[in-house]
Short mmCIF file of C-alpha atoms and ligand atoms in Angstrom, two decimals:
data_model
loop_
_atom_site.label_atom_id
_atom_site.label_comp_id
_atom_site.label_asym_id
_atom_site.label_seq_id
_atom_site.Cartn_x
_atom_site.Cartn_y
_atom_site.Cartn_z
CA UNK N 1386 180.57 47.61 -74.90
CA UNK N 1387 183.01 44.79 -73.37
CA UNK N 1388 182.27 40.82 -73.87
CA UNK N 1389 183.73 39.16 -71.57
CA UNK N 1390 182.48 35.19 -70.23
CA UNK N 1391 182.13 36.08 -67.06
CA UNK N 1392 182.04 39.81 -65.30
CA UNK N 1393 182.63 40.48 -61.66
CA UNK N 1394 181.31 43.26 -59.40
CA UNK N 1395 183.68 44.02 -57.00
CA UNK N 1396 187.38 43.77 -56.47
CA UNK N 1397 187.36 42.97 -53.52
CA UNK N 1398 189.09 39.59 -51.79
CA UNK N 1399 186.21 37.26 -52.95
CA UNK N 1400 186.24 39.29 -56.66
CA UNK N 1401 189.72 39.48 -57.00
CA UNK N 1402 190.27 35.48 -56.14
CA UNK N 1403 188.09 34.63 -58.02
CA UNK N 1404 189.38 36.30 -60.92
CA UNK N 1405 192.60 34.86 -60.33
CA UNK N 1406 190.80 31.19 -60.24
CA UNK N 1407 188.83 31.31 -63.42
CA UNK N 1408 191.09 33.29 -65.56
CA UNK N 1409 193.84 29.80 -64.67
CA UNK N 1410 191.23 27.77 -66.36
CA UNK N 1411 190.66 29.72 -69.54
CA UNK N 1412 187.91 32.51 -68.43
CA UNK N 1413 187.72 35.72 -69.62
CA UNK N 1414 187.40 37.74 -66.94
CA UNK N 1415 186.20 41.51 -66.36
CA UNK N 1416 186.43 42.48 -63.16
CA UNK N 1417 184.90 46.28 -62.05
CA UNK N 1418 185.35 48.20 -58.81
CA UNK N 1419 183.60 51.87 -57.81
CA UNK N 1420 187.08 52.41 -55.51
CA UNK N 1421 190.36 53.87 -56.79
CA UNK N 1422 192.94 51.69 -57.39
CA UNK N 1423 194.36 50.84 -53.32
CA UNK N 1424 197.84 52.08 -52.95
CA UNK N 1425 200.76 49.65 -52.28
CA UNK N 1426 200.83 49.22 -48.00
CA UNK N 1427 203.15 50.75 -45.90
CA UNK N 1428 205.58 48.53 -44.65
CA UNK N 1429 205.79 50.74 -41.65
CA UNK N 1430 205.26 49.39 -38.25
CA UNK N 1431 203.96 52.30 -35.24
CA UNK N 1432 200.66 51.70 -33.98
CA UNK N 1433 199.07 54.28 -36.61
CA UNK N 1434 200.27 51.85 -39.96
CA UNK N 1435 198.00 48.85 -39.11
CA UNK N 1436 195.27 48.33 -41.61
CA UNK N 1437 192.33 48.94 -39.28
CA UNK N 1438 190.73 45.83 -41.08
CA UNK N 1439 191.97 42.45 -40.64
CA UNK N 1440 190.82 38.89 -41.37
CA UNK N 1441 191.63 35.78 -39.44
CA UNK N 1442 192.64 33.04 -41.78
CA UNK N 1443 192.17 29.69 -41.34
CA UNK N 1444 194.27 27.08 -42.47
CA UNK N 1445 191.97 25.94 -45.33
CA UNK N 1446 191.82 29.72 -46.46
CA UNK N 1447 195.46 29.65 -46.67
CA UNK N 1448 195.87 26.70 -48.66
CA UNK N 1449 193.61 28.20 -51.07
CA UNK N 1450 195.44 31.41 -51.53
CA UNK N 1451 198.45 29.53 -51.59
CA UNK N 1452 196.92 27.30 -54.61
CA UNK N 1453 196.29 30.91 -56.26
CA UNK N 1454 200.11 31.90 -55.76
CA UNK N 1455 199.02 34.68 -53.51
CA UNK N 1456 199.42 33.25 -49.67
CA UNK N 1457 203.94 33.55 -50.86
CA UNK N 1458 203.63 36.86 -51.39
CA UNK N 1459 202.19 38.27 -48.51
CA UNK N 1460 205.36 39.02 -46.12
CA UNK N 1461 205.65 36.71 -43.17
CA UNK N 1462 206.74 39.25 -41.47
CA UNK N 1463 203.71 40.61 -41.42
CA UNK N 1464 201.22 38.23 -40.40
CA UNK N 1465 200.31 37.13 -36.93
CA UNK N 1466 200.16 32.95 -36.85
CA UNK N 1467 198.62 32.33 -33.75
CA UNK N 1468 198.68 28.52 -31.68
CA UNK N 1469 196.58 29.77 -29.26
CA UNK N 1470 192.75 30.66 -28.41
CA UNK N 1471 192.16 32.06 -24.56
CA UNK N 1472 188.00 32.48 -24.30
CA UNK N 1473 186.28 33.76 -21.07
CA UNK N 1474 183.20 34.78 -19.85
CA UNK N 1475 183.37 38.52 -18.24
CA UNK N 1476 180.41 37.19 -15.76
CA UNK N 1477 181.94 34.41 -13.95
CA UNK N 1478 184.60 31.97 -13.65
CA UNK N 1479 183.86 29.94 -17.29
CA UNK N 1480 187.01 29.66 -19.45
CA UNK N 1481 188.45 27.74 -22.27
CA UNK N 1482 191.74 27.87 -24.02
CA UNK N 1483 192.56 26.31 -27.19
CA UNK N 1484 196.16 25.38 -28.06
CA UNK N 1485 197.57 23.98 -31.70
CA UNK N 1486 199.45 20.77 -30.04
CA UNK N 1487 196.10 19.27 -29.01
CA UNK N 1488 195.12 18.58 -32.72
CA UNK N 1489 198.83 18.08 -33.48
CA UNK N 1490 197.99 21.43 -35.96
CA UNK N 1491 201.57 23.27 -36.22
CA UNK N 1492 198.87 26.25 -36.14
CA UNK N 1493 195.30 27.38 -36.19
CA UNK N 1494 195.74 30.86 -38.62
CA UNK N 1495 196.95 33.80 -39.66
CA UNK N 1496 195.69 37.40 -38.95
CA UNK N 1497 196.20 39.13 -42.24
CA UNK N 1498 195.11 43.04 -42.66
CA UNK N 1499 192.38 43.33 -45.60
CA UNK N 1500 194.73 45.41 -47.61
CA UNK N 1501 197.67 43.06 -47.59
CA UNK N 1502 195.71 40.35 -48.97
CA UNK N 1503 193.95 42.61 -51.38
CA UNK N 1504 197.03 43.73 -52.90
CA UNK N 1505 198.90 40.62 -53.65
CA UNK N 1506 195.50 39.07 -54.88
CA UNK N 1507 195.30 42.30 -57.48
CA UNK N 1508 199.15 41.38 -58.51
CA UNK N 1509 197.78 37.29 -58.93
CA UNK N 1510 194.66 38.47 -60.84
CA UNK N 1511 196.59 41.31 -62.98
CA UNK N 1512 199.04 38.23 -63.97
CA UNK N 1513 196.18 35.70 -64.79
CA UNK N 1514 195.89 35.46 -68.29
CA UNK N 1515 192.19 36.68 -69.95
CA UNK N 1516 191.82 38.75 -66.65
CA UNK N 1517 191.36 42.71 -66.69
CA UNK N 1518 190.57 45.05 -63.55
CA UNK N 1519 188.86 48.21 -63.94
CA UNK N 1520 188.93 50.84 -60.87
CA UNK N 1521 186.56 53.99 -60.49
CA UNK N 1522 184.42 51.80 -62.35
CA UNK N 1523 181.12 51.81 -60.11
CA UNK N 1524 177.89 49.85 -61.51
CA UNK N 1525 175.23 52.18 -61.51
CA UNK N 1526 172.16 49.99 -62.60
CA UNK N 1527 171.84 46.86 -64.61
CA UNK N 1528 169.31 45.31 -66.86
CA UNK N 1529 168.38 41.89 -68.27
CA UNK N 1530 169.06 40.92 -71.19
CA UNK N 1531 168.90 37.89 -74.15
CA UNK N 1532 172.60 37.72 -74.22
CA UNK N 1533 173.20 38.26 -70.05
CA UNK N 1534 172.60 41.30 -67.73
CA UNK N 1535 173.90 44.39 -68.68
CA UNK N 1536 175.69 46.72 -66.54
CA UNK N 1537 175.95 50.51 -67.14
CA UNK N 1538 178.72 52.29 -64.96
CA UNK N 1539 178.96 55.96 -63.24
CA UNK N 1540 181.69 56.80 -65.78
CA UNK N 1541 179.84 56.15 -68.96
CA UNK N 1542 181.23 52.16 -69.59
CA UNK N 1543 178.82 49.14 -70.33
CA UNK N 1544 179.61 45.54 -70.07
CA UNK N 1545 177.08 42.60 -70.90
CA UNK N 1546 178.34 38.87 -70.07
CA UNK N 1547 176.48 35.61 -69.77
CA UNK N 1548 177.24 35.34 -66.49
CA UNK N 1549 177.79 38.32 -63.86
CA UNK N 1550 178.85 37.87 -60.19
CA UNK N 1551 178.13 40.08 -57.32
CA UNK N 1552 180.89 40.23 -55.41
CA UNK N 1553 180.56 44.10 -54.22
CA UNK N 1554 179.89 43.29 -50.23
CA UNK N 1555 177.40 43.55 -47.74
CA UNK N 1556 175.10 46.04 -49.21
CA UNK N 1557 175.09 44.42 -52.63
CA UNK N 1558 173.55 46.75 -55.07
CA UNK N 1559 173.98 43.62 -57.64
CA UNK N 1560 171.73 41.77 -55.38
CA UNK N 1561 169.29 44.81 -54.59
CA UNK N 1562 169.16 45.44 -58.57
CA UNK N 1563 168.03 41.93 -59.56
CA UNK N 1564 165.92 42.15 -56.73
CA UNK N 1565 166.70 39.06 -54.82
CA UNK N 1566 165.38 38.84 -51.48
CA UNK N 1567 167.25 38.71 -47.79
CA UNK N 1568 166.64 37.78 -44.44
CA UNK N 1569 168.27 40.20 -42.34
CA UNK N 1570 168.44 40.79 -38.75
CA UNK N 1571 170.45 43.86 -36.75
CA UNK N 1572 172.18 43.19 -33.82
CA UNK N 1573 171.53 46.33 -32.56
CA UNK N 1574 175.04 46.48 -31.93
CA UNK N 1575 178.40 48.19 -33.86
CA UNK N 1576 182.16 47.12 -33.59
CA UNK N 1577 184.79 49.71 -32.66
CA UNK N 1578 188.25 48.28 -34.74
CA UNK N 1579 191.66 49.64 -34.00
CA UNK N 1580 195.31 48.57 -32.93
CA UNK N 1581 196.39 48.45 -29.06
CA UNK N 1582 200.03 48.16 -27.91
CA UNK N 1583 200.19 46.06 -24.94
CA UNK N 1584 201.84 45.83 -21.84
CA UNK N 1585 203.03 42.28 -22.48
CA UNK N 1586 203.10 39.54 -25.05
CA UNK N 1587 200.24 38.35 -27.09
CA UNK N 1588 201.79 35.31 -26.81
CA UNK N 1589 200.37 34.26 -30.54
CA UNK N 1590 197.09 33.92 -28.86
CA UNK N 1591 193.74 35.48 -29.85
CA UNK N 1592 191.85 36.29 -26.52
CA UNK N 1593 187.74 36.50 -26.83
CA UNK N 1594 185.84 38.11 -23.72
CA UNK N 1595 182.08 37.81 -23.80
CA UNK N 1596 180.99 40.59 -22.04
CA UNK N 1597 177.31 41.59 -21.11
CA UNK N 1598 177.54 44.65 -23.58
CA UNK N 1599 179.06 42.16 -26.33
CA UNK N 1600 182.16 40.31 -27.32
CA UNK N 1601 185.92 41.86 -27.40
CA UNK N 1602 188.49 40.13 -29.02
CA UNK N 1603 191.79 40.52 -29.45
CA UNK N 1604 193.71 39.40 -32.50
CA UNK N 1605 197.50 39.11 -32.51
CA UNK N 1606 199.49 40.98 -35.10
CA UNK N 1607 202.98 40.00 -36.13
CA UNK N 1608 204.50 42.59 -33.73
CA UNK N 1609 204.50 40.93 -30.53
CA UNK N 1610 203.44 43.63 -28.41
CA UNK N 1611 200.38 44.89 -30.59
CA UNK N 1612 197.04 43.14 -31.55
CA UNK N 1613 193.88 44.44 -33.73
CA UNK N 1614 190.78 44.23 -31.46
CA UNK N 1615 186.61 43.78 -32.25
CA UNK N 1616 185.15 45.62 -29.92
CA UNK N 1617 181.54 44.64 -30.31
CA UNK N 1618 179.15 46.85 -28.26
CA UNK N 1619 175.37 47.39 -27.99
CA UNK N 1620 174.24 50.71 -29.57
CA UNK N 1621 173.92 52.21 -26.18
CA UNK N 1622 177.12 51.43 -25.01
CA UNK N 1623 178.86 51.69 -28.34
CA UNK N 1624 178.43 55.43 -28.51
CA UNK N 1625 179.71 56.80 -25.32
CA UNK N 1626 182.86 54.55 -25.71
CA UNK N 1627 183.26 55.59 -29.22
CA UNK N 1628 183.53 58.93 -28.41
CA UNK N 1629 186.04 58.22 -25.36
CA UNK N 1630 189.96 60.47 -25.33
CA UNK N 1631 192.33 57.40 -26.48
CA UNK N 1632 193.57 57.49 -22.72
CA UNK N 1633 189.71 57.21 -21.59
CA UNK N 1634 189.49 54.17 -24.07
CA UNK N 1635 192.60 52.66 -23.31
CA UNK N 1636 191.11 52.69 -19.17
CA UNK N 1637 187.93 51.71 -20.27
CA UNK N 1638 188.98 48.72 -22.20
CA UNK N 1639 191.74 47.34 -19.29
CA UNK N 1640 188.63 47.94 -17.22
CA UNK N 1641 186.63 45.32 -19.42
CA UNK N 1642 189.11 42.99 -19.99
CA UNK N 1643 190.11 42.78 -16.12
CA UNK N 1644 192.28 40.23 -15.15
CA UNK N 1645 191.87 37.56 -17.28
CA UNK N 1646 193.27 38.94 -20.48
CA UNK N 1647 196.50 41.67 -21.47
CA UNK N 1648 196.31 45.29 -20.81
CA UNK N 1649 196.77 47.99 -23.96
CA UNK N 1650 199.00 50.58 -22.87
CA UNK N 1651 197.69 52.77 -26.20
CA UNK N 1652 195.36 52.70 -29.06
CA UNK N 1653 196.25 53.85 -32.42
CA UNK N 1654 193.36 55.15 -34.95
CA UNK N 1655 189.79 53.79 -34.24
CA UNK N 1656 186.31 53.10 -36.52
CA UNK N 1657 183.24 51.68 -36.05
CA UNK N 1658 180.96 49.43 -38.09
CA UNK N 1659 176.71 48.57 -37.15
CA UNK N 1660 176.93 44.54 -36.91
CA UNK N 1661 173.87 42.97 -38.87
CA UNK N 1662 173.54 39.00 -40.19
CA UNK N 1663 172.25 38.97 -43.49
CA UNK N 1664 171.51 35.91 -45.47
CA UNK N 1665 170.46 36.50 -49.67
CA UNK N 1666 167.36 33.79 -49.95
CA UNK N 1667 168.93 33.06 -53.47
CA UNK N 1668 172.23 32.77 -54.51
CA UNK N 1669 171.93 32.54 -57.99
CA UNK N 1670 168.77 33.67 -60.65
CA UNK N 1671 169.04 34.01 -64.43
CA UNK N 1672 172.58 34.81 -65.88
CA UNK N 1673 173.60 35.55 -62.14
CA UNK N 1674 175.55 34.36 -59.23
CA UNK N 1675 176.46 36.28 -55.72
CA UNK N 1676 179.79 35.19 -53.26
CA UNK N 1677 180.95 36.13 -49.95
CA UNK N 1678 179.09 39.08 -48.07
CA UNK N 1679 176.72 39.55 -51.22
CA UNK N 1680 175.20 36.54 -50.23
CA UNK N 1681 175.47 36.32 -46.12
CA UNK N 1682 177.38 39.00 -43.88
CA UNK N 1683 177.81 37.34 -40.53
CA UNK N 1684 178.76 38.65 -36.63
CA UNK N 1685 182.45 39.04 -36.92
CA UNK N 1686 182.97 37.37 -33.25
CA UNK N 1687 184.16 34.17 -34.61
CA UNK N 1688 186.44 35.95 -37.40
CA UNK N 1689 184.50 33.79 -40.26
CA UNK N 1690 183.38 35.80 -42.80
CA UNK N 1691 186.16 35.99 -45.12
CA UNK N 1692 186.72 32.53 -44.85
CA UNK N 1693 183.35 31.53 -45.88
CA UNK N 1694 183.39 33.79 -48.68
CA UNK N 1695 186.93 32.32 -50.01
CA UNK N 1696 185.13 28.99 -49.60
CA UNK N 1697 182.23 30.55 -51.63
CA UNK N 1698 184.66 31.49 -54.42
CA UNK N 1699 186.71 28.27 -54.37
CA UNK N 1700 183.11 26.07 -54.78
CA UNK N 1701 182.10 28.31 -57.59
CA UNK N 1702 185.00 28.15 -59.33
CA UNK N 1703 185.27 24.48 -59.32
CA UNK N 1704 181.84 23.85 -60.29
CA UNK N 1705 182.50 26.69 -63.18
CA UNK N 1706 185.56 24.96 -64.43
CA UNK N 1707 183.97 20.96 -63.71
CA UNK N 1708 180.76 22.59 -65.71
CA UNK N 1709 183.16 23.83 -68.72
CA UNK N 1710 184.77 20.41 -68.76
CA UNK N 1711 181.72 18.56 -69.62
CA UNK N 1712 180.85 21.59 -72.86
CA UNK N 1713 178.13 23.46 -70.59
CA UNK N 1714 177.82 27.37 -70.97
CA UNK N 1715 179.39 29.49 -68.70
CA UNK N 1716 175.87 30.36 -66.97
CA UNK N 1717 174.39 27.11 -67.14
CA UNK N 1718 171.82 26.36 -64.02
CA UNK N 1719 173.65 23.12 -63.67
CA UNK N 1720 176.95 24.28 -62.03
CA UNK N 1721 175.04 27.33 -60.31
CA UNK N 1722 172.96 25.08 -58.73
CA UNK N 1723 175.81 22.74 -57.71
CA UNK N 1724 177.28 25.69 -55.90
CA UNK N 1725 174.40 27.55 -54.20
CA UNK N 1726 173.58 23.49 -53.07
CA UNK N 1727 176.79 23.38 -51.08
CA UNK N 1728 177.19 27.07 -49.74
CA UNK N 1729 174.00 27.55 -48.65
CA UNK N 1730 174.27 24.83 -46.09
CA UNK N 1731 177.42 25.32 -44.83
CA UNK N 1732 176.91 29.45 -44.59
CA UNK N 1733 173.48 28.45 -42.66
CA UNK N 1734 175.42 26.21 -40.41
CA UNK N 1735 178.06 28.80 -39.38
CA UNK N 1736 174.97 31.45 -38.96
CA UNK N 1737 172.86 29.43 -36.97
CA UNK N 1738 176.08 28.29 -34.93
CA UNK N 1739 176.88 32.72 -34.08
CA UNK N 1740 173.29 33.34 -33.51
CA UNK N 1741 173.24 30.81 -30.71
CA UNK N 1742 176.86 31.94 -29.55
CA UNK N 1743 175.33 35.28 -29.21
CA UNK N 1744 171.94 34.61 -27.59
CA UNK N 1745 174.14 32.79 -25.33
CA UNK N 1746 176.58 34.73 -24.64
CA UNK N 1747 174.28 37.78 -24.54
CA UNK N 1748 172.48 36.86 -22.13
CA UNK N 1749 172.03 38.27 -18.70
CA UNK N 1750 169.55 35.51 -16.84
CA UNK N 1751 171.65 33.92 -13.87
CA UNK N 1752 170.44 30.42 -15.46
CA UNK N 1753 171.97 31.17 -18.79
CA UNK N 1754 175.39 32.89 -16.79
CA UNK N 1755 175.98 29.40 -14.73
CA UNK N 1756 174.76 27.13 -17.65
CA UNK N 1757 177.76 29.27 -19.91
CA UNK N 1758 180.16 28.76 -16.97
CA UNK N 1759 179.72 25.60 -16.28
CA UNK N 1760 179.86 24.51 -19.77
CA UNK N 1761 183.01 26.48 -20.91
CA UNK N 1762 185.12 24.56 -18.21
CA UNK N 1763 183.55 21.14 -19.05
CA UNK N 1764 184.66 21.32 -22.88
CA UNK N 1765 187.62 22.80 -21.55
CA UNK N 1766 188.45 19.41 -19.58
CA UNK N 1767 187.27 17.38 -21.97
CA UNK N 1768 189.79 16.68 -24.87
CA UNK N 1769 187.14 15.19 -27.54
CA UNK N 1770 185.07 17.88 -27.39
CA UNK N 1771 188.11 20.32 -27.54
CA UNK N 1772 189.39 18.62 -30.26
CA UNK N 1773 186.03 18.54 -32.19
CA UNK N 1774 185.49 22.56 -31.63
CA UNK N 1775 189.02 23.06 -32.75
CA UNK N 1776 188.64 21.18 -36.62
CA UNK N 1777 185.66 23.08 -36.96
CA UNK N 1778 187.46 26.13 -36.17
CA UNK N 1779 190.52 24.97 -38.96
CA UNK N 1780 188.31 24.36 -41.62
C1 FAD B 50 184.42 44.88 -37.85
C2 FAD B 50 184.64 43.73 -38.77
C3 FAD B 50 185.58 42.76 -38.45
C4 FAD B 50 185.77 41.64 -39.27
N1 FAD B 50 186.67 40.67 -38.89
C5 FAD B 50 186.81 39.57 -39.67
C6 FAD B 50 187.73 38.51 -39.33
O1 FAD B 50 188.44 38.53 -38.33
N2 FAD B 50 187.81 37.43 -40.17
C7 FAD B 50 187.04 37.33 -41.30
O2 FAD B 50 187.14 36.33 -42.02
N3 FAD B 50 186.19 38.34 -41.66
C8 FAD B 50 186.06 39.44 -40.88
N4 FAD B 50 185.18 40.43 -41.25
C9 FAD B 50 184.41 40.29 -42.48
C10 FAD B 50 185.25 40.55 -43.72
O3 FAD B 50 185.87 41.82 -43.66
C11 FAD B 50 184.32 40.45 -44.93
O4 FAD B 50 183.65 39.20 -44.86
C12 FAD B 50 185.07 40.53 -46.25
O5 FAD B 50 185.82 41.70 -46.35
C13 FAD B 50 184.07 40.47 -47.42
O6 FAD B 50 184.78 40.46 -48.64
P1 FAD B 50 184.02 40.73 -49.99
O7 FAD B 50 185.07 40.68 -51.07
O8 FAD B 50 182.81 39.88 -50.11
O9 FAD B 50 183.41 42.22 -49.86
P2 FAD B 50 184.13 43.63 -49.65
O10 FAD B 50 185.44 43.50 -49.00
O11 FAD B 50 183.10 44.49 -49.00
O12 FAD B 50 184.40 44.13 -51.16
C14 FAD B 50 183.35 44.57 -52.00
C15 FAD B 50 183.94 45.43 -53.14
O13 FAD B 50 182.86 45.80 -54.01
C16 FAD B 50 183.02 47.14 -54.41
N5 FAD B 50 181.71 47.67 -54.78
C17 FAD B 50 180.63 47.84 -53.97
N6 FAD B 50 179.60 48.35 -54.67
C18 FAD B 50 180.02 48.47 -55.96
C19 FAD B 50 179.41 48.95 -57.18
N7 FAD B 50 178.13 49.40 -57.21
N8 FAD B 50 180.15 48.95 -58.32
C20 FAD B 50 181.43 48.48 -58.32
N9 FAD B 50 182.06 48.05 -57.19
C21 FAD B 50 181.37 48.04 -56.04
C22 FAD B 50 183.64 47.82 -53.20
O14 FAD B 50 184.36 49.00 -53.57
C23 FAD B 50 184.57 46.73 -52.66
O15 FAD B 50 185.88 46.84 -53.17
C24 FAD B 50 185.00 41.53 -40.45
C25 FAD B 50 184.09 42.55 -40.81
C26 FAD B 50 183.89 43.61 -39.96
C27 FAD B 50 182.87 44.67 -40.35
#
């Protein structure tokens, strides 16, 4: 059986920084993961070699990975930093850009693919010292113990720690094995991902169309040409697009983004994920701590769930190290608390803030269509309130 002071389900970007951050300050660190080991990406650049996955980062994300060495290492040639935010309404004549200068912001993020930032955060966590990552290591149940939880794996390997962190996603099975409760809601809607190539520029814009059947954004890449798009649809619309020729798609898609946004000229590979907010009542319980989507998954239309999970992991890893500063154990309920204290609210903000954007935006009442309208060109006119959407976009 392995010992370490603090065990981590889930190598994903949440497990793997945080790895990196506590094995800095002196932690030994196991980290596990059910997945093989991901392969180095290609550096290859036709329509087919885009991750389908991609995160936007926000400024303060950056500076965090940049604090864990990680941000360098990721090729700039590779990331799309976009200056630009071009919203409209698909229903009317509403519309609202966003542009860098007006908070004198040299930028307002990167789009990064998932496995980009994956891999360089497996090289930063690989090279912290007291860190080790285990692949095809999946936790198959877990029980409670006097000296922490123990795990037991698929491939026959136990671990027990004082403290263990779920950082294995949305559909936690950390959080479903210590049976800690969620509030959940489906959105009766999925998200078809993939890369366009477009006639024209992207111009380091991301473009956001609400639509009546959902939001579609589009997310620049580095090429200029080609963007990663969100295609968020309700279930009965979702399937019969899905299943569209990629010429059909490509036509259907110009069709919805009509003449307010770019037009693809061709999609590459496509997926499709069911969109659901979930929010764990708890955070934390005895010898036990969840980050990122193990505690809250979240509508991807504004692009914040990664960044409220690296928020998550930077919290918890100050309060871990502030907590080992002043000679408190590694699972003490004083630091957990400290961090479920300061996440929770936050995360509930940003939930509350998408559930309304949906409702919204959802919508279909000709009240709620002019109230939408009218209210997208008035903050567009009116620099405060720009300005004020825009640093709570950056942070
Ligand atoms: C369509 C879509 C678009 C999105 N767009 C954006 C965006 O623009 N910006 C943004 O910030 N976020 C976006 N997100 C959300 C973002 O991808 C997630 O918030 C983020 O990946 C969560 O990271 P994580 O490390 O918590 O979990 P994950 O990335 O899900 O990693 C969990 C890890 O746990 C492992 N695991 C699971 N179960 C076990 C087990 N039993 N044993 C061992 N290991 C296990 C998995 O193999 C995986 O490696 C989007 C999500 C979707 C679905």
């Amino acid at each position: 059986m392995t010992h370490p002071d603090i065990l981590i389900v889930g190598a994903g970007v949440a497990g793997l920084s945080l790895a990196t951050a506590l094995g800095r300050e002196g932690f030994r660190v196991t980290v596990i993961d059910g997945a093989k080991r991901p392969p180095r990406p290609t550096a290859d650049r036709e329509i087919h070699d885009w991750d389908l996955r991609v995160s936007a980062l926000t400024p303060a994300s950056i500076d965090f990975l940049e604090r864990l060495g990680a941000w360098s290492a990721i090729p700039r040639d590779r990331t799309g930093c976009y200056t630009g935010m071009k919203v409209w309404d698909g229903h009317g004549s509403g519309r609202i850009g966003f542009d860098a200068s007006e908070v004198n912001a040299a930028y307002l993020g990167h789009i990064v693919e998932n496995r980009l930032t994956l891999q360089v955060l497996l090289q930063c966590a690989e090279t912290s010292p007291g860190v080790e990552v285990r692949w095809e290591c999946a936790m198959a149940d877990m029980t409670l113990t006097d000296s922490g939880w123990e795990i037991h794996c698929e491939d026959g390997s136990t671990f027990c720690a004082p403290l263990t962190v779920g950082a294995d996603g949305a559909r936690s099975r950390v959080r479903e094995w210590a049976g800690m409760p969620t509030r959940d809601w489906s959105y009766e809607q999925s998200a078809i991902v993939g890369t366009l190539k477009l006639a024209s520029r992207h111009q380091d814009a991301c473009w956001q169309a609400f639509l009546d059947t959902g939001p579609l954004a589009l997310l620049p890449l580095a090429d200029e040409d080609k963007v990663a798009i969100v295609w968020s649809l309700d279930e009965t619309q979702h399937e019969p697009i899905a299943a569209l020729s990629d010429e059909a798609f490509v036509s259907a898609l110009n069709w919805a983004l009509g003449d307010d946004g770019p037009q693809a000229t061709a999609v590459g590979p496509r997926a499709s994920f069911p969109l659901r907010q979930s929010h764990a009542v708890d955070y934390i319980d005895e010898g036990l701590v969840l980050v990122a989507d193990a505690a809250h998954s979240i509508h991807p239309l504004a692009g914040q769930g990664i960044n409220l999970g690296l928020s998550d992991v930077r919290v918890l890893a100050e309060e871990l190290t502030a907590g080992k500063a002043k000679g408190l154990a590694v699972d003490s309920p004083v630091a957990l608390k400290r961090y479920q204290r300061q996440r929770k609210t936050e995360n509930l903000a940003m939930m509350a803030a998408m559930e309304g954007f949906k409702r919204g935006f959802g919508s279909r009442n000709p009240l709620a269509v002019i109230a939408r309208n009218v209210g997208l060109s008035l903050v567009d006119q009116q620099a405060w309130l720009k300005r004020w959407f825009m640093g709570q976009a950056l942070s």
